[in-house]
mmCIF file of C-alpha atoms and ligand atoms in Angstrom:
data_model
loop_
_atom_site.group_PDB
_atom_site.id
_atom_site.type_symbol
_atom_site.label_atom_id
_atom_site.label_comp_id
_atom_site.label_asym_id
_atom_site.label_seq_id
_atom_site.Cartn_x
_atom_site.Cartn_y
_atom_site.Cartn_z
ATOM 1 C CA MET Y 24 3.059 -3.524 22.228
ATOM 2 C CA SER Y 25 6.801 -3.490 21.756
ATOM 3 C CA MET Y 26 7.789 -2.761 18.198
ATOM 4 C CA THR Y 27 11.031 -4.372 17.066
ATOM 5 C CA VAL Y 28 13.067 -3.715 13.957
ATOM 6 C CA PRO Y 29 13.515 -6.841 11.833
ATOM 7 C CA TYR Y 30 17.300 -6.723 12.151
ATOM 8 C CA ARG Y 31 19.718 -7.894 14.820
ATOM 9 C CA GLU Y 32 21.285 -5.327 17.118
ATOM 10 C CA PRO Y 33 23.350 -3.272 17.187
ATOM 11 C CA LEU Y 34 21.978 -0.883 14.613
ATOM 12 C CA VAL Y 35 23.830 2.396 14.470
ATOM 13 C CA PRO Y 36 22.051 5.656 13.680
ATOM 14 C CA ARG Y 37 23.521 7.509 10.725
ATOM 15 C CA GLU Y 38 23.276 10.995 9.322
ATOM 16 C CA PRO Y 39 20.936 11.655 6.390
ATOM 17 C CA GLY Y 40 22.639 12.095 3.025
ATOM 18 C CA LYS Y 41 22.987 15.327 1.098
ATOM 19 C CA ARG Y 42 19.597 16.603 -0.034
ATOM 20 C CA ILE Y 43 18.779 16.159 -3.720
ATOM 21 C CA VAL Y 44 16.903 19.185 -4.992
ATOM 22 C CA PRO Y 45 15.108 19.183 -7.326
ATOM 23 C CA GLU Y 46 14.091 15.618 -6.615
ATOM 24 C CA PRO Y 47 14.125 13.078 -9.456
ATOM 25 C CA PRO Y 48 10.769 13.009 -11.282
ATOM 26 C CA ARG Y 49 8.404 10.218 -10.311
ATOM 27 C CA ARG Y 50 6.500 7.964 -12.689
ATOM 28 C CA GLY Y 51 3.610 9.878 -14.186
ATOM 29 C CA GLU Y 52 4.833 13.404 -13.653
ATOM 30 C CA PRO Y 53 6.455 15.773 -16.166
ATOM 31 C CA GLY Y 54 9.983 14.601 -17.052
ATOM 32 C CA GLY Y 55 9.445 11.205 -15.452
ATOM 33 C CA PRO Y 56 8.637 7.810 -16.914
ATOM 34 C CA PRO Y 57 5.033 7.137 -17.961
ATOM 35 C CA CYS Y 58 2.452 6.450 -15.266
ATOM 36 C CA GLY Y 59 2.380 2.695 -14.666
ATOM 37 C CA ILE Y 60 -1.244 2.760 -13.552
ATOM 38 C CA CYS Y 61 -2.554 4.767 -16.541
ATOM 39 C CA SER Y 62 -0.501 2.677 -18.973
ATOM 40 C CA GLY Y 63 -1.808 -0.584 -17.509
ATOM 41 C CA LYS Y 64 1.621 -1.843 -16.430
ATOM 42 C CA THR Y 65 0.308 -2.965 -13.045
ATOM 43 C CA THR Y 66 -1.490 -6.069 -11.882
ATOM 44 C CA GLU Y 67 -5.050 -6.385 -13.151
ATOM 45 C CA PRO Y 68 -7.633 -5.062 -10.709
ATOM 46 C CA VAL Y 69 -9.453 -7.691 -8.660
ATOM 47 C CA TRP Y 70 -12.267 -5.222 -7.912
ATOM 48 C CA SER Y 71 -13.340 -1.839 -9.241
ATOM 49 C CA ASP Y 72 -16.170 0.656 -9.226
ATOM 50 C CA GLU Y 73 -16.690 3.968 -11.002
ATOM 51 C CA ASN Y 74 -14.010 5.705 -8.908
ATOM 52 C CA TRP Y 75 -11.465 3.109 -7.770
ATOM 53 C CA THR Y 76 -9.531 -0.003 -8.745
ATOM 54 C CA LEU Y 77 -8.142 -2.556 -6.264
ATOM 55 C CA HIS Y 78 -4.974 -4.512 -7.109
ATOM 56 C CA PRO Y 79 -2.862 -7.320 -5.696
ATOM 57 C CA PRO Y 80 0.830 -6.641 -5.125
ATOM 58 C CA VAL Y 81 3.738 -8.599 -6.605
ATOM 59 C CA GLY Y 82 6.858 -9.625 -4.727
ATOM 60 C CA GLY Y 83 5.290 -9.298 -1.281
ATOM 61 C CA SER Y 84 5.328 -11.331 1.889
ATOM 62 C CA LEU Y 85 1.921 -10.675 3.457
ATOM 63 C CA PRO Y 86 -1.099 -12.230 1.702
ATOM 64 C CA GLY Y 87 -4.117 -9.945 1.996
ATOM 65 C CA ALA Y 88 -2.103 -6.847 1.092
ATOM 66 C CA VAL Y 89 -3.742 -4.831 -1.689
ATOM 67 C CA TRP Y 90 -3.465 -1.360 -3.143
ATOM 68 C CA LEU Y 91 -6.285 0.951 -4.168
ATOM 69 C CA ALA Y 92 -5.940 3.521 -6.955
ATOM 70 C CA SER Y 93 -8.151 6.300 -8.231
ATOM 71 C CA ARG Y 94 -9.375 5.844 -11.793
ATOM 72 C CA ILE Y 95 -8.317 9.385 -12.598
ATOM 73 C CA HIS Y 96 -4.695 10.476 -12.670
ATOM 74 C CA VAL Y 97 -4.266 12.845 -9.743
ATOM 75 C CA ASP Y 98 -1.368 12.941 -7.328
ATOM 76 C CA SER Y 99 -2.580 13.024 -3.756
ATOM 77 C CA PHE Y 100 -5.405 13.775 -1.358
ATOM 78 C CA ALA Y 101 -4.888 17.461 -2.021
ATOM 79 C CA ASN Y 102 -5.682 16.896 -5.707
ATOM 80 C CA LEU Y 103 -8.683 14.578 -5.401
ATOM 81 C CA PRO Y 104 -11.969 16.108 -6.521
ATOM 82 C CA GLU Y 105 -14.290 16.678 -3.552
ATOM 83 C CA GLU Y 106 -16.552 13.811 -4.566
ATOM 84 C CA LEU Y 107 -13.692 11.305 -4.634
ATOM 85 C CA ALA Y 108 -12.229 12.618 -1.406
ATOM 86 C CA ALA Y 109 -15.585 12.009 0.263
ATOM 87 C CA ASP Y 110 -15.930 8.574 -1.344
ATOM 88 C CA PHE Y 111 -12.465 7.551 -0.165
ATOM 89 C CA GLY Y 112 -13.541 6.910 3.427
ATOM 90 C CA ARG Y 113 -16.409 4.718 2.275
ATOM 91 C CA VAL Y 114 -14.253 2.560 0.036
ATOM 92 C CA VAL Y 115 -11.423 2.293 2.584
ATOM 93 C CA ALA Y 116 -13.890 0.958 5.150
ATOM 94 C CA ARG Y 117 -15.089 -1.657 2.661
ATOM 95 C CA VAL Y 118 -11.533 -2.767 1.859
ATOM 96 C CA GLU Y 119 -10.587 -2.894 5.536
ATOM 97 C CA ARG Y 120 -13.610 -5.025 6.424
ATOM 98 C CA ALA Y 121 -12.912 -7.335 3.482
ATOM 99 C CA ILE Y 122 -9.269 -7.842 4.514
ATOM 100 C CA LEU Y 123 -10.217 -8.472 8.142
ATOM 101 C CA ALA Y 124 -12.698 -11.099 6.899
ATOM 102 C CA LEU Y 125 -9.707 -13.170 5.731
ATOM 103 C CA GLY Y 126 -9.142 -13.930 9.417
ATOM 104 C CA ASP Y 127 -5.959 -14.194 11.508
ATOM 105 C CA ILE Y 128 -5.331 -10.462 11.070
ATOM 106 C CA ALA Y 129 -4.866 -8.072 13.980
ATOM 107 C CA ARG Y 130 -5.140 -4.793 12.101
ATOM 108 C CA VAL Y 131 -5.070 -3.368 8.610
ATOM 109 C CA HIS Y 132 -2.466 -0.654 8.129
ATOM 110 C CA LEU Y 133 -3.147 2.020 5.543
ATOM 111 C CA TYR Y 134 -0.207 3.749 3.868
ATOM 112 C CA ARG Y 135 -0.056 6.544 1.359
ATOM 113 C CA TRP Y 136 3.554 7.172 0.338
ATOM 114 C CA GLY Y 137 3.466 8.722 -3.138
ATOM 115 C CA ASP Y 138 7.239 8.684 -3.619
ATOM 116 C CA GLY Y 139 7.276 6.184 -6.487
ATOM 117 C CA GLY Y 140 4.480 7.330 -8.755
ATOM 118 C CA ALA Y 141 2.340 10.435 -9.109
ATOM 119 C CA HIS Y 142 -0.966 8.546 -9.466
ATOM 120 C CA PHE Y 143 -3.049 8.458 -6.276
ATOM 121 C CA HIS Y 144 -2.902 5.062 -4.597
ATOM 122 C CA VAL Y 145 -2.847 3.735 -1.067
ATOM 123 C CA TRP Y 146 -1.588 0.479 0.404
ATOM 124 C CA PHE Y 147 -3.518 -1.782 2.755
ATOM 125 C CA VAL Y 148 -1.171 -4.107 4.627
ATOM 126 C CA PRO Y 149 -2.537 -6.641 7.114
ATOM 127 C CA ARG Y 150 -0.581 -7.151 10.311
ATOM 128 C CA PRO Y 151 -0.792 -10.847 11.180
ATOM 129 C CA LEU Y 152 -2.600 -11.542 14.457
ATOM 130 C CA GLY Y 153 -0.136 -11.797 17.326
ATOM 131 C CA MET Y 154 2.805 -10.360 15.388
ATOM 132 C CA VAL Y 155 3.180 -7.533 17.888
ATOM 133 C CA GLU Y 156 6.819 -6.841 17.035
ATOM 134 C CA ALA Y 157 5.555 -5.584 13.654
ATOM 135 C CA ALA Y 158 3.231 -3.013 15.242
ATOM 136 C CA GLY Y 159 3.061 0.510 13.898
ATOM 137 C CA MET Y 160 5.778 1.687 11.574
ATOM 138 C CA MET Y 161 7.633 -1.638 11.816
ATOM 139 C CA LEU Y 162 5.194 -3.501 9.573
ATOM 140 C CA PRO Y 163 6.583 -2.219 6.228
ATOM 141 C CA LEU Y 164 10.106 -3.157 7.373
ATOM 142 C CA TRP Y 165 9.013 -6.641 8.365
ATOM 143 C CA GLU Y 166 7.075 -6.953 5.127
ATOM 144 C CA ASP Y 167 10.283 -6.202 3.244
ATOM 145 C CA VAL Y 168 12.479 -8.600 5.220
ATOM 146 C CA LEU Y 169 10.150 -11.612 5.448
ATOM 147 C CA PRO Y 170 10.476 -14.106 2.585
ATOM 148 C CA ASN Y 171 8.176 -13.341 -0.328
ATOM 149 C CA VAL Y 172 5.256 -15.640 -0.970
ATOM 150 C CA PRO Y 173 4.434 -16.582 -4.579
ATOM 151 C CA ASP Y 174 2.629 -13.847 -6.519
ATOM 152 C CA GLU Y 175 -0.162 -16.368 -7.174
ATOM 153 C CA GLU Y 176 -0.767 -16.567 -3.423
ATOM 154 C CA LEU Y 177 -0.906 -12.765 -3.133
ATOM 155 C CA ALA Y 178 -3.320 -12.623 -6.071
ATOM 156 C CA ALA Y 179 -5.506 -15.375 -4.607
ATOM 157 C CA ALA Y 180 -5.739 -13.541 -1.269
ATOM 158 C CA ALA Y 181 -6.602 -10.313 -3.109
ATOM 159 C CA GLU Y 182 -9.356 -12.171 -4.970
ATOM 160 C CA ARG Y 183 -10.763 -13.271 -1.623
ATOM 161 C CA VAL Y 184 -10.681 -9.639 -0.469
ATOM 162 C CA ALA Y 185 -12.441 -8.601 -3.658
ATOM 163 C CA SER Y 186 -15.160 -11.196 -3.229
ATOM 164 C CA ALA Y 187 -15.835 -9.891 0.302
ATOM 165 C CA MET Y 188 -16.182 -6.276 -0.903
HETATM 166 ZN ZN1 ZN E 206 -1.794 7.714 -13.884
#
């Protein structure tokens, strides 16, 4: 596979900026704005169980993308109670299988960033079958550059994922 950045050459490497310490507070941590997930300011879940909720994105370009959040407000893997940490693998497998069932998908990429909000959530982003230039770390860049599809289309694909869970 030959990954390709979604920009024309030449791209010129640049130096990182000055470090900002302390970092600005994220949503849902002390000093930051309220948690969007706890305050219900996100898309409605298309699927849920006692531990997790599954949501469609807005403003995205790859139908089938969804994000999974813990019901409880904890930051990251390091903060998940043991029971949820163990349950995570089970639910991720279910989501992955459900996304692959949409068809025309090569692989489901799983991302945990955590830089925007302090409420545990992970992203599932399907790499379209045959789109080898978007392999590996290139997929989020391509996702950003490709034209958005209507939010209704993203929600409809997420509903199909939910019904295959
Ligand atoms: Zn929260």
